[in-house]
PDB file of C-alpha atoms in Angstrom:
ATOM      1  CA  MET S   1      94.977  85.731 187.563  1.00 45.00           C
ATOM      2  CA  LYS S   2      91.660  87.377 188.480  1.00 49.00           C
ATOM      3  CA  LEU S   3      91.765  89.431 185.321  1.00 51.00           C
ATOM      4  CA  LYS S   4      91.717  86.418 183.000  1.00 59.00           C
ATOM      5  CA  LEU S   5      88.044  85.493 183.342  1.00 53.00           C
ATOM      6  CA  PRO S   6      86.639  88.905 182.300  1.00 56.00           C
ATOM      7  CA  ILE S   7      89.018  88.890 179.326  1.00 53.00           C
ATOM      8  CA  ILE S   8      87.777  85.455 178.246  1.00 51.00           C
ATOM      9  CA  ILE S   9      84.155  86.627 178.604  1.00 49.00           C
ATOM     10  CA  LEU S  10      84.947  89.747 176.577  1.00 48.00           C
ATOM     11  CA  PHE S  11      86.458  87.641 173.768  1.00 50.00           C
ATOM     12  CA  ALA S  12      83.479  85.281 173.834  1.00 48.00           C
ATOM     13  CA  LEU S  13      81.111  88.224 173.551  1.00 46.00           C
ATOM     14  CA  MET S  14      83.112  89.717 170.678  1.00 48.00           C
ATOM     15  CA  ALA S  15      83.115  86.374 168.863  1.00 46.00           C
ATOM     16  CA  SER S  16      79.346  85.948 169.224  1.00 45.00           C
ATOM     17  CA  PHE S  17      78.798  89.544 168.095  1.00 43.00           C
ATOM     18  CA  THR S  18      80.905  88.954 164.963  1.00 43.00           C
ATOM     19  CA  ALA S  19      78.958  85.759 164.207  1.00 40.00           C
ATOM     20  CA  CYS S  20      75.639  87.592 164.620  1.00 39.00           C
ATOM     21  CA  SER S  21      76.677  90.525 162.462  1.00 39.00           C
ATOM     22  CA  GLN S  22      77.297  88.094 159.565  1.00 38.00           C
ATOM     23  CA  GLY S  23      73.761  86.753 159.917  1.00 36.00           C
ATOM     24  CA  PRO S  24      71.498  89.304 158.212  1.00 37.00           C
ATOM     25  CA  ALA S  25      73.281  89.077 154.819  1.00 39.00           C
ATOM     26  CA  THR S  26      72.046  85.524 154.301  1.00 40.00           C
ATOM     27  CA  SER S  27      68.709  85.711 156.107  1.00 43.00           C
ATOM     28  CA  GLN S  28      67.573  88.898 154.358  1.00 66.00           C
ATOM     29  CA  LYS S  29      64.100  88.362 152.945  1.00 87.00           C
ATOM     30  CA  ASP S  30      63.798  88.218 149.164  1.00 96.00           C
ATOM     31  CA  PRO S  31      61.181  90.510 147.584  1.00 97.00           C
ATOM     32  CA  TRP S  32      59.422  87.618 145.793  1.00 97.00           C
ATOM     33  CA  THR S  33      57.229  84.856 147.225  1.00 97.00           C
ATOM     34  CA  GLN S  34      57.570  81.181 146.383  1.00 96.00           C
ATOM     35  CA  ALA S  35      54.445  81.494 144.201  1.00 97.00           C
ATOM     36  CA  GLN S  36      56.143  84.264 142.206  1.00 98.00           C
ATOM     37  CA  LEU S  37      58.934  81.950 141.027  1.00 98.00           C
ATOM     38  CA  LEU S  38      58.168  80.705 137.522  1.00 98.00           C
ATOM     39  CA  ASN S  39      59.283  77.216 136.557  1.00 98.00           C
ATOM     40  CA  PRO S  40      61.535  77.404 133.424  1.00 98.00           C
ATOM     41  CA  ALA S  41      59.812  74.351 131.896  1.00 98.00           C
ATOM     42  CA  ASP S  42      56.465  76.195 132.069  1.00 98.00           C
ATOM     43  CA  LEU S  43      57.833  79.315 130.370  1.00 98.00           C
ATOM     44  CA  ALA S  44      59.536  77.201 127.684  1.00 98.00           C
ATOM     45  CA  LYS S  45      56.201  75.477 127.008  1.00 98.00           C
ATOM     46  CA  THR S  46      54.419  78.828 126.702  1.00 98.00           C
ATOM     47  CA  ILE S  47      57.048  80.252 124.307  1.00 98.00           C
ATOM     48  CA  ASN S  48      56.889  77.126 122.151  1.00 98.00           C
ATOM     49  CA  ASP S  49      53.081  77.279 121.960  1.00 98.00           C
ATOM     50  CA  VAL S  50      52.276  79.885 119.306  1.00 94.00           C
ATOM     51  CA  HIS S  51      48.604  79.926 120.340  1.00 97.00           C
ATOM     52  CA  ALA S  52      49.295  80.570 124.036  1.00 97.00           C
ATOM     53  CA  PRO S  53      49.059  84.129 125.383  1.00 98.00           C
ATOM     54  CA  GLN S  54      52.646  85.323 125.775  1.00 98.00           C
ATOM     55  CA  PRO S  55      53.990  87.198 128.813  1.00 98.00           C
ATOM     56  CA  PHE S  56      56.349  90.174 128.563  1.00 98.00           C
ATOM     57  CA  ILE S  57      59.760  88.623 129.209  1.00 98.00           C
ATOM     58  CA  PHE S  58      62.366  91.142 130.351  1.00 98.00           C
ATOM     59  CA  CYS S  59      66.078  90.385 130.495  1.00 98.00           C
ATOM     60  CA  ILE S  60      67.438  92.436 133.377  1.00 98.00           C
ATOM     61  CA  GLY S  61      70.930  90.834 133.194  1.00 97.00           C
ATOM     62  CA  PRO S  62      74.029  91.139 130.971  1.00 97.00           C
ATOM     63  CA  GLN S  63      72.520  89.648 127.800  1.00 97.00           C
ATOM     64  CA  ALA S  64      69.186  88.439 126.428  1.00 97.00           C
ATOM     65  CA  VAL S  65      69.308  84.669 125.994  1.00 98.00           C
ATOM     66  CA  ILE S  66      65.651  83.596 126.096  1.00 98.00           C
ATOM     67  CA  LYS S  67      63.649  83.723 122.883  1.00 98.00           C
ATOM     68  CA  ASN S  68      61.367  86.772 122.495  1.00 97.00           C
ATOM     69  CA  SER S  69      62.779  88.504 125.573  1.00 98.00           C
ATOM     70  CA  ILE S  70      63.125  92.278 125.798  1.00 98.00           C
ATOM     71  CA  TYR S  71      66.628  93.420 126.719  1.00 98.00           C
ATOM     72  CA  ILE S  72      66.883  95.986 129.509  1.00 98.00           C
ATOM     73  CA  GLY S  73      70.420  95.423 130.840  1.00 97.00           C
ATOM     74  CA  PRO S  74      71.694  94.804 134.377  1.00 97.00           C
ATOM     75  CA  THR S  75      69.249  96.552 136.737  1.00 98.00           C
ATOM     76  CA  MET S  76      71.953  96.955 139.364  1.00 97.00           C
ATOM     77  CA  GLU S  77      72.792 100.031 137.245  1.00 97.00           C
ATOM     78  CA  LYS S  78      70.466 102.971 137.816  1.00 98.00           C
ATOM     79  CA  ALA S  79      70.264 103.874 134.115  1.00 98.00           C
ATOM     80  CA  ASN S  80      68.948 100.387 133.295  1.00 98.00           C
ATOM     81  CA  LEU S  81      66.529 100.390 136.220  1.00 98.00           C
ATOM     82  CA  ASP S  82      65.204 103.753 134.978  1.00 98.00           C
ATOM     83  CA  SER S  83      64.743 102.424 131.449  1.00 98.00           C
ATOM     84  CA  PHE S  84      62.954  99.358 132.900  1.00 98.00           C
ATOM     85  CA  LYS S  85      60.640 101.712 134.791  1.00 98.00           C
ATOM     86  CA  ALA S  86      59.928 103.666 131.604  1.00 98.00           C
ATOM     87  CA  GLN S  87      58.991 100.433 129.796  1.00 98.00           C
ATOM     88  CA  LEU S  88      56.792  99.261 132.676  1.00 98.00           C
ATOM     89  CA  GLU S  89      54.891 102.546 132.768  1.00 98.00           C
ATOM     90  CA  LYS S  90      53.423 101.639 129.365  1.00 98.00           C
ATOM     91  CA  LEU S  91      51.959  98.357 130.683  1.00 98.00           C
ATOM     92  CA  PRO S  92      48.662  97.729 132.520  1.00 98.00           C
ATOM     93  CA  LYS S  93      49.038  96.640 136.161  1.00 98.00           C
ATOM     94  CA  ASP S  94      47.632  93.200 135.410  1.00 98.00           C
ATOM     95  CA  ALA S  95      50.098  92.516 132.565  1.00 98.00           C
ATOM     96  CA  SER S  96      51.827  89.143 132.680  1.00 98.00           C
ATOM     97  CA  ILE S  97      55.505  89.960 133.292  1.00 98.00           C
ATOM     98  CA  VAL S  98      58.488  87.633 133.662  1.00 98.00           C
ATOM     99  CA  ILE S  99      61.982  88.835 134.534  1.00 98.00           C
ATOM    100  CA  TYR S 100      65.271  86.951 134.398  1.00 98.00           C
ATOM    101  CA  CYS S 101      68.982  87.601 134.744  1.00 98.00           C
ATOM    102  CA  GLY S 102      70.739  84.225 134.958  1.00 97.00           C
ATOM    103  CA  CYS S 103      74.283  85.497 135.386  1.00 97.00           C
ATOM    104  CA  CYS S 104      74.903  83.958 138.791  1.00 96.00           C
ATOM    105  CA  PRO S 105      73.238  81.894 141.510  1.00 96.00           C
ATOM    106  CA  PHE S 106      70.247  83.761 143.048  1.00 96.00           C
ATOM    107  CA  SER S 107      72.132  84.297 146.317  1.00 94.00           C
ATOM    108  CA  ARG S 108      74.628  86.628 144.680  1.00 93.00           C
ATOM    109  CA  CYS S 109      72.803  87.999 141.624  1.00 96.00           C
ATOM    110  CA  PRO S 110      72.947  91.811 141.877  1.00 96.00           C
ATOM    111  CA  ASN S 111      70.132  92.437 139.340  1.00 98.00           C
ATOM    112  CA  ILE S 112      67.026  90.451 140.302  1.00 98.00           C
ATOM    113  CA  ARG S 113      66.270  92.202 143.595  1.00 98.00           C
ATOM    114  CA  PRO S 114      66.231  95.834 142.361  1.00 98.00           C
ATOM    115  CA  ALA S 115      64.060  94.805 139.375  1.00 98.00           C
ATOM    116  CA  PHE S 116      61.611  92.791 141.473  1.00 98.00           C
ATOM    117  CA  ASP S 117      61.432  95.541 144.104  1.00 98.00           C
ATOM    118  CA  LEU S 118      60.487  97.974 141.341  1.00 98.00           C
ATOM    119  CA  LEU S 119      57.675  95.700 140.091  1.00 98.00           C
ATOM    120  CA  ASN S 120      56.333  95.409 143.641  1.00 98.00           C
ATOM    121  CA  LYS S 121      56.583  99.144 144.184  1.00 98.00           C
ATOM    122  CA  MET S 122      54.755  99.884 140.928  1.00 98.00           C
ATOM    123  CA  GLN S 123      51.987  97.569 142.177  1.00 98.00           C
ATOM    124  CA  PHE S 124      51.964  95.086 139.354  1.00 98.00           C
ATOM    125  CA  LYS S 125      49.702  92.117 140.060  1.00 98.00           C
ATOM    126  CA  ASN S 126      51.024  89.396 137.765  1.00 98.00           C
ATOM    127  CA  HIS S 127      54.833  89.542 137.780  1.00 98.00           C
ATOM    128  CA  LYS S 128      57.181  86.620 138.200  1.00 98.00           C
ATOM    129  CA  LEU S 129      60.872  85.864 138.516  1.00 98.00           C
ATOM    130  CA  LEU S 130      62.075  83.048 136.280  1.00 98.00           C
ATOM    131  CA  ASN S 131      63.459  80.383 138.574  1.00 98.00           C
ATOM    132  CA  LEU S 132      67.068  80.065 137.382  1.00 97.00           C
ATOM    133  CA  PRO S 133      68.735  79.197 140.704  1.00 95.00           C
ATOM    134  CA  GLN S 134      72.162  78.390 139.179  1.00 97.00           C
ATOM    135  CA  ASN S 135      72.315  80.444 135.960  1.00 98.00           C
ATOM    136  CA  VAL S 136      70.709  80.759 132.528  1.00 98.00           C
ATOM    137  CA  LYS S 137      73.120  78.234 131.011  1.00 98.00           C
ATOM    138  CA  VAL S 138      72.526  75.373 133.422  1.00 98.00           C
ATOM    139  CA  ASP S 139      68.817  76.057 134.022  1.00 98.00           C
ATOM    140  CA  TRP S 140      67.769  77.118 130.495  1.00 98.00           C
ATOM    141  CA  ILE S 141      70.287  76.683 127.627  1.00 98.00           C
ATOM    142  CA  ASP S 142      71.463  73.198 128.724  1.00 97.00           C
ATOM    143  CA  LYS S 143      67.842  72.045 128.957  1.00 98.00           C
ATOM    144  CA  GLY S 144      67.276  72.880 125.283  1.00 98.00           C
ATOM    145  CA  TYR S 145      64.666  75.566 125.997  1.00 98.00           C
ATOM    146  CA  PRO S 146      64.082  78.227 123.283  1.00 98.00           C
ATOM    147  CA  VAL S 147      66.879  80.777 122.906  1.00 98.00           C
ATOM    148  CA  GLU S 148      67.399  83.951 120.890  1.00 92.00           C
ATOM    149  CA  ASP S 149      68.718  83.307 117.377  1.00 81.00           C
TER     150      ASP S 149
ATOM    151  CA  MET O   1     107.854  33.179 132.788  1.00 54.00           C
ATOM    152  CA  ASN O   2     107.181  36.348 134.770  1.00 63.00           C
ATOM    153  CA  LYS O   3     109.650  38.268 132.613  1.00 67.00           C
ATOM    154  CA  VAL O   4     107.828  37.288 129.437  1.00 63.00           C
ATOM    155  CA  TYR O   5     104.578  38.395 130.996  1.00 63.00           C
ATOM    156  CA  TYR O   6     106.022  41.863 131.775  1.00 63.00           C
ATOM    157  CA  ILE O   7     107.528  42.228 128.330  1.00 65.00           C
ATOM    158  CA  ILE O   8     104.132  41.613 126.795  1.00 63.00           C
ATOM    159  CA  PHE O   9     102.101  43.498 129.355  1.00 66.00           C
ATOM    160  CA  LEU O  10     104.156  46.695 129.898  1.00 60.00           C
ATOM    161  CA  PRO O  11     103.944  48.078 126.344  1.00 62.00           C
ATOM    162  CA  PHE O  12     100.176  47.626 126.510  1.00 61.00           C
ATOM    163  CA  LEU O  13     100.076  49.461 129.823  1.00 57.00           C
ATOM    164  CA  PHE O  14     102.089  52.407 128.492  1.00 59.00           C
ATOM    165  CA  TYR O  15     100.031  52.496 125.327  1.00 57.00           C
ATOM    166  CA  SER O  16      96.746  52.603 127.234  1.00 57.00           C
ATOM    167  CA  MET O  17      98.166  55.260 129.590  1.00 57.00           C
ATOM    168  CA  SER O  18      99.093  57.419 126.630  1.00 56.00           C
ATOM    169  CA  LEU O  19      95.568  56.986 125.268  1.00 53.00           C
ATOM    170  CA  VAL O  20      94.105  58.282 128.538  1.00 53.00           C
ATOM    171  CA  GLY O  21      96.269  61.374 128.091  1.00 49.00           C
ATOM    172  CA  GLN O  22      94.922  61.816 124.607  1.00 74.00           C
ATOM    173  CA  THR O  23      91.284  61.820 125.683  1.00 94.00           C
ATOM    174  CA  ILE O  24      89.919  65.284 125.078  1.00 95.00           C
ATOM    175  CA  GLY O  25      87.793  66.421 127.979  1.00 96.00           C
ATOM    176  CA  THR O  26      87.591  68.556 131.069  1.00 96.00           C
ATOM    177  CA  GLU O  27      88.594  66.008 133.716  1.00 96.00           C
ATOM    178  CA  ILE O  28      92.006  65.756 135.357  1.00 97.00           C
ATOM    179  CA  GLY O  29      94.273  63.740 133.044  1.00 97.00           C
ATOM    180  CA  ASN O  30      92.330  64.734 129.913  1.00 97.00           C
ATOM    181  CA  ARG O  31      93.688  66.881 127.128  1.00 97.00           C
ATOM    182  CA  ALA O  32      92.004  70.305 127.388  1.00 98.00           C
ATOM    183  CA  PRO O  33      89.766  71.003 124.368  1.00 98.00           C
ATOM    184  CA  GLU O  34      91.089  73.612 121.935  1.00 98.00           C
ATOM    185  CA  ILE O  35      89.862  77.204 122.243  1.00 98.00           C
ATOM    186  CA  ARG O  36      90.372  79.804 119.528  1.00 98.00           C
ATOM    187  CA  LEU O  37      88.897  83.164 120.473  1.00 98.00           C
ATOM    188  CA  PRO O  38      89.691  86.806 119.791  1.00 98.00           C
ATOM    189  CA  SER O  39      91.607  89.087 122.157  1.00 98.00           C
ATOM    190  CA  PRO O  40      90.357  92.652 122.802  1.00 98.00           C
ATOM    191  CA  ALA O  41      92.582  93.765 119.883  1.00 97.00           C
ATOM    192  CA  GLY O  42      90.768  91.292 117.627  1.00 97.00           C
ATOM    193  CA  ASP O  43      93.503  88.756 116.909  1.00 97.00           C
ATOM    194  CA  THR O  44      92.601  85.099 117.440  1.00 98.00           C
ATOM    195  CA  ILE O  45      94.673  83.354 120.103  1.00 98.00           C
ATOM    196  CA  ALA O  46      94.614  79.556 120.342  1.00 98.00           C
ATOM    197  CA  LEU O  47      94.980  77.802 123.683  1.00 98.00           C
ATOM    198  CA  SER O  48      97.232  75.287 121.889  1.00 98.00           C
ATOM    199  CA  SER O  49      99.655  78.101 121.013  1.00 98.00           C
ATOM    200  CA  LEU O  50     100.769  77.989 124.679  1.00 98.00           C
ATOM    201  CA  LYS O  51     102.138  74.451 124.320  1.00 97.00           C
ATOM    202  CA  GLY O  52     105.238  73.990 126.468  1.00 98.00           C
ATOM    203  CA  LYS O  53     104.071  76.334 129.239  1.00 98.00           C
ATOM    204  CA  MET O  54     102.111  75.750 132.416  1.00 98.00           C
ATOM    205  CA  VAL O  55      98.738  77.386 131.773  1.00 98.00           C
ATOM    206  CA  LEU O  56      95.901  78.483 134.009  1.00 98.00           C
ATOM    207  CA  LEU O  57      92.736  78.447 131.904  1.00 98.00           C
ATOM    208  CA  ASP O  58      90.567  80.929 133.783  1.00 98.00           C
ATOM    209  CA  PHE O  59      86.858  81.424 133.016  1.00 98.00           C
ATOM    210  CA  TRP O  60      85.556  84.693 134.430  1.00 98.00           C
ATOM    211  CA  ALA O  61      83.329  87.723 133.785  1.00 98.00           C
ATOM    212  CA  THR O  62      83.118  91.289 135.012  1.00 97.00           C
ATOM    213  CA  TRP O  63      79.546  90.613 136.242  1.00 96.00           C
ATOM    214  CA  CYS O  64      80.755  87.735 138.442  1.00 96.00           C
ATOM    215  CA  ALA O  65      81.669  89.230 141.821  1.00 94.00           C
ATOM    216  CA  PRO O  66      83.938  86.400 143.068  1.00 96.00           C
ATOM    217  CA  CYS O  67      85.753  86.416 139.686  1.00 97.00           C
ATOM    218  CA  ALA O  68      86.408  90.146 139.884  1.00 95.00           C
ATOM    219  CA  LYS O  69      87.700  89.712 143.420  1.00 96.00           C
ATOM    220  CA  GLU O  70      90.076  86.951 142.314  1.00 97.00           C
ATOM    221  CA  GLN O  71      91.735  88.818 139.430  1.00 97.00           C
ATOM    222  CA  PRO O  72      94.168  90.884 141.545  1.00 96.00           C
ATOM    223  CA  GLU O  73      95.291  87.599 143.187  1.00 96.00           C
ATOM    224  CA  LEU O  74      95.867  86.112 139.736  1.00 98.00           C
ATOM    225  CA  ALA O  75      97.880  89.203 138.799  1.00 97.00           C
ATOM    226  CA  GLU O  76     100.217  88.467 141.738  1.00 96.00           C
ATOM    227  CA  LEU O  77     100.431  84.786 140.836  1.00 97.00           C
ATOM    228  CA  TYR O  78     101.230  85.662 137.224  1.00 97.00           C
ATOM    229  CA  GLU O  79     103.957  88.107 138.203  1.00 97.00           C
ATOM    230  CA  LYS O  80     105.503  85.567 140.563  1.00 96.00           C
ATOM    231  CA  TYR O  81     105.535  82.556 138.228  1.00 97.00           C
ATOM    232  CA  LYS O  82     105.455  83.770 134.622  1.00 96.00           C
ATOM    233  CA  ASN O  83     109.158  83.109 134.063  1.00 96.00           C
ATOM    234  CA  ALA O  84     109.534  80.165 136.440  1.00 96.00           C
ATOM    235  CA  GLY O  85     110.678  76.706 135.412  1.00 96.00           C
ATOM    236  CA  PHE O  86     108.323  73.817 136.091  1.00 97.00           C
ATOM    237  CA  THR O  87     108.698  70.065 135.830  1.00 97.00           C
ATOM    238  CA  LYS O  88     105.758  70.042 133.421  1.00 96.00           C
ATOM    239  CA  GLY O  89     106.395  73.207 131.451  1.00 96.00           C
ATOM    240  CA  LYS O  90     108.659  76.207 131.029  1.00 96.00           C
ATOM    241  CA  GLY O  91     107.068  79.465 132.201  1.00 97.00           C
ATOM    242  CA  PHE O  92     103.512  80.160 133.311  1.00 98.00           C
ATOM    243  CA  GLU O  93     100.713  81.799 131.327  1.00 98.00           C
ATOM    244  CA  ILE O  94      97.109  82.625 132.127  1.00 98.00           C
ATOM    245  CA  TYR O  95      94.543  82.235 129.337  1.00 98.00           C
ATOM    246  CA  GLY O  96      91.572  84.253 130.559  1.00 98.00           C
ATOM    247  CA  VAL O  97      88.255  83.494 128.867  1.00 98.00           C
ATOM    248  CA  SER O  98      85.606  86.084 129.662  1.00 98.00           C
ATOM    249  CA  MET O  99      81.886  85.286 129.572  1.00 98.00           C
ATOM    250  CA  ASP O 100      81.117  88.988 129.250  1.00 98.00           C
ATOM    251  CA  SER O 101      78.773  90.412 126.641  1.00 96.00           C
ATOM    252  CA  LYS O 102      79.953  94.024 126.564  1.00 96.00           C
ATOM    253  CA  LYS O 103      83.412  94.747 125.201  1.00 98.00           C
ATOM    254  CA  ALA O 104      83.657  98.073 127.064  1.00 97.00           C
ATOM    255  CA  ASN O 105      83.130  96.384 130.471  1.00 96.00           C
ATOM    256  CA  TRP O 106      85.594  93.636 129.608  1.00 98.00           C
ATOM    257  CA  GLU O 107      88.362  96.007 128.466  1.00 98.00           C
ATOM    258  CA  SER O 108      87.811  98.415 131.311  1.00 97.00           C
ATOM    259  CA  MET O 109      88.339  95.725 133.965  1.00 97.00           C
ATOM    260  CA  ILE O 110      91.439  94.320 132.209  1.00 97.00           C
ATOM    261  CA  ASN O 111      92.980  97.799 132.231  1.00 97.00           C
ATOM    262  CA  LYS O 112      91.853  98.675 135.752  1.00 96.00           C
ATOM    263  CA  VAL O 113      93.299  95.551 137.373  1.00 95.00           C
ATOM    264  CA  GLY O 114      96.321  95.395 135.044  1.00 95.00           C
ATOM    265  CA  MET O 115      95.554  91.863 133.846  1.00 96.00           C
ATOM    266  CA  ASP O 116      98.443  91.723 131.400  1.00 93.00           C
ATOM    267  CA  TRP O 117      98.061  88.058 130.508  1.00 98.00           C
ATOM    268  CA  ILE O 118      96.171  86.593 127.544  1.00 98.00           C
ATOM    269  CA  GLN O 119      92.512  87.659 127.416  1.00 98.00           C
ATOM    270  CA  VAL O 120      89.971  86.289 124.954  1.00 98.00           C
ATOM    271  CA  SER O 121      86.180  86.352 124.573  1.00 98.00           C
ATOM    272  CA  ASP O 122      83.462  85.909 121.973  1.00 98.00           C
ATOM    273  CA  LEU O 123      81.306  88.298 124.091  1.00 98.00           C
ATOM    274  CA  LYS O 124      78.402  85.853 124.007  1.00 97.00           C
ATOM    275  CA  PHE O 125      77.710  85.604 127.753  1.00 97.00           C
ATOM    276  CA  TRP O 126      76.448  82.116 128.743  1.00 98.00           C
ATOM    277  CA  SER O 127      75.566  81.393 125.072  1.00 97.00           C
ATOM    278  CA  SER O 128      79.281  81.080 124.247  1.00 98.00           C
ATOM    279  CA  PRO O 129      80.081  77.725 122.593  1.00 98.00           C
ATOM    280  CA  VAL O 130      83.111  77.544 124.908  1.00 98.00           C
ATOM    281  CA  ALA O 131      80.797  77.413 127.952  1.00 98.00           C
ATOM    282  CA  LYS O 132      79.210  74.336 126.398  1.00 97.00           C
ATOM    283  CA  LEU O 133      82.539  72.826 125.322  1.00 98.00           C
ATOM    284  CA  TYR O 134      83.899  73.045 128.877  1.00 98.00           C
ATOM    285  CA  ASN O 135      80.542  72.150 130.460  1.00 97.00           C
ATOM    286  CA  LEU O 136      80.710  75.254 132.668  1.00 97.00           C
ATOM    287  CA  GLN O 137      78.317  75.157 135.616  1.00 97.00           C
ATOM    288  CA  GLU O 138      79.208  78.455 137.240  1.00 95.00           C
ATOM    289  CA  LEU O 139      81.913  81.090 137.532  1.00 97.00           C
ATOM    290  CA  PRO O 140      84.679  81.367 138.526  1.00 97.00           C
ATOM    291  CA  PHE O 141      86.031  78.148 137.049  1.00 98.00           C
ATOM    292  CA  ASN O 142      89.585  77.258 136.120  1.00 98.00           C
ATOM    293  CA  LEU O 143      91.843  74.437 134.970  1.00 98.00           C
ATOM    294  CA  LEU O 144      95.587  74.109 135.459  1.00 98.00           C
ATOM    295  CA  ILE O 145      97.137  72.645 132.302  1.00 98.00           C
ATOM    296  CA  ASP O 146     100.676  71.351 131.727  1.00 98.00           C
ATOM    297  CA  GLY O 147     103.010  71.946 128.786  1.00 98.00           C
ATOM    298  CA  ASN O 148     101.399  69.078 126.870  1.00 97.00           C
ATOM    299  CA  GLY O 149      97.896  70.440 127.293  1.00 97.00           C
ATOM    300  CA  ILE O 150      96.965  67.864 129.956  1.00 97.00           C
ATOM    301  CA  ILE O 151      94.721  68.973 132.829  1.00 98.00           C
ATOM    302  CA  LEU O 152      96.534  68.760 136.174  1.00 98.00           C
ATOM    303  CA  ALA O 153      93.998  70.366 138.514  1.00 98.00           C
ATOM    304  CA  LYS O 154      90.445  71.633 138.473  1.00 98.00           C
ATOM    305  CA  ASN O 155      88.917  74.727 140.027  1.00 98.00           C
ATOM    306  CA  LEU O 156      91.529  75.594 142.642  1.00 98.00           C
ATOM    307  CA  HIS O 157      91.579  79.119 144.031  1.00 98.00           C
ATOM    308  CA  GLY O 158      93.623  81.257 146.414  1.00 96.00           C
ATOM    309  CA  GLU O 159      96.216  79.436 148.453  1.00 96.00           C
ATOM    310  CA  GLU O 160      95.234  76.025 147.061  1.00 98.00           C
ATOM    311  CA  LEU O 161      96.010  77.166 143.522  1.00 98.00           C
ATOM    312  CA  GLN O 162      99.328  78.686 144.545  1.00 96.00           C
ATOM    313  CA  LYS O 163     100.323  75.468 146.389  1.00 97.00           C
ATOM    314  CA  GLU O 164      99.363  73.304 143.410  1.00 97.00           C
ATOM    315  CA  LEU O 165     101.434  75.432 141.034  1.00 96.00           C
ATOM    316  CA  ALA O 166     104.412  75.480 143.431  1.00 96.00           C
ATOM    317  CA  LYS O 167     104.279  71.668 143.527  1.00 96.00           C
ATOM    318  CA  TYR O 168     105.559  71.590 139.946  1.00 97.00           C
ATOM    319  CA  LEU O 169     108.410  74.111 140.361  1.00 96.00           C
ATOM    320  CA  SER O 170     111.635  72.666 139.029  1.00 93.00           C
ATOM    321  CA  GLY O 171     113.923  75.263 140.618  1.00 75.00           C
ATOM    322  CA  LYS O 172     115.419  76.092 137.232  1.00 65.00           C
TER     323      LYS O 172
END
């Protein structure tokens, strides 16, 4: 009878430990700030305005969808991240750069974080992540924004 | 007087019910829109060619982690039910539509998991006209369709999907 209480406490501790160990996956800090998220409507407006200065738009996901974007490929793969780095080395640090993937919701996209980390590490000053929280279909194509032919 | 009322009213009711079944759309009770896309071998396979069977229309992609995780479960489901008799169809087929863009990735996963059901794709990623036709919001997404092409259930996974399918077993 006496033994029961410690066992209950042990189970309670184990349960709370399990709950805590699941925590960091969701609370992990993203490498971009709120100000570094670019509104899709703003980018669409820029692309549609032939007189506006155009940013370098890099597709770091499975396929280029957005008009005038440069295809790199999924940056979860080292080869693609390396080729992204090689392209970035040719650009000045103050270049206007936009990256997008759009495969999946931000929470589980495997490509945006390695690419954004690289831009931070290379000390670019004017780089943004296109804010496609759901995917490139819902947040870009369905809105009628400019796409690749 | 009541009898006369029913005689007039019932045919109208059945007629309107049949019209609901004819509505092409992606809601439960709608007729699933036609899809005609190529398999990895290049031959076009129409969704309508599966008429008479229970069909799981599965939208997936190799780059979608939850989709990749689900495929081995679908392989088990397929093995278990492919020759089963259902009240709304004879046999069970999966019509897998991939939103991939690279054929090599697509084929490699099919072979690795042993997904030996129907696989089609236009390899156009989210630009695929089928994504628009089915108003896809995210992956994975699926529809359970009966032998007449009518949608029975929407976006069920794991145990829920298995239970839904088992509901229609005829025991024959």
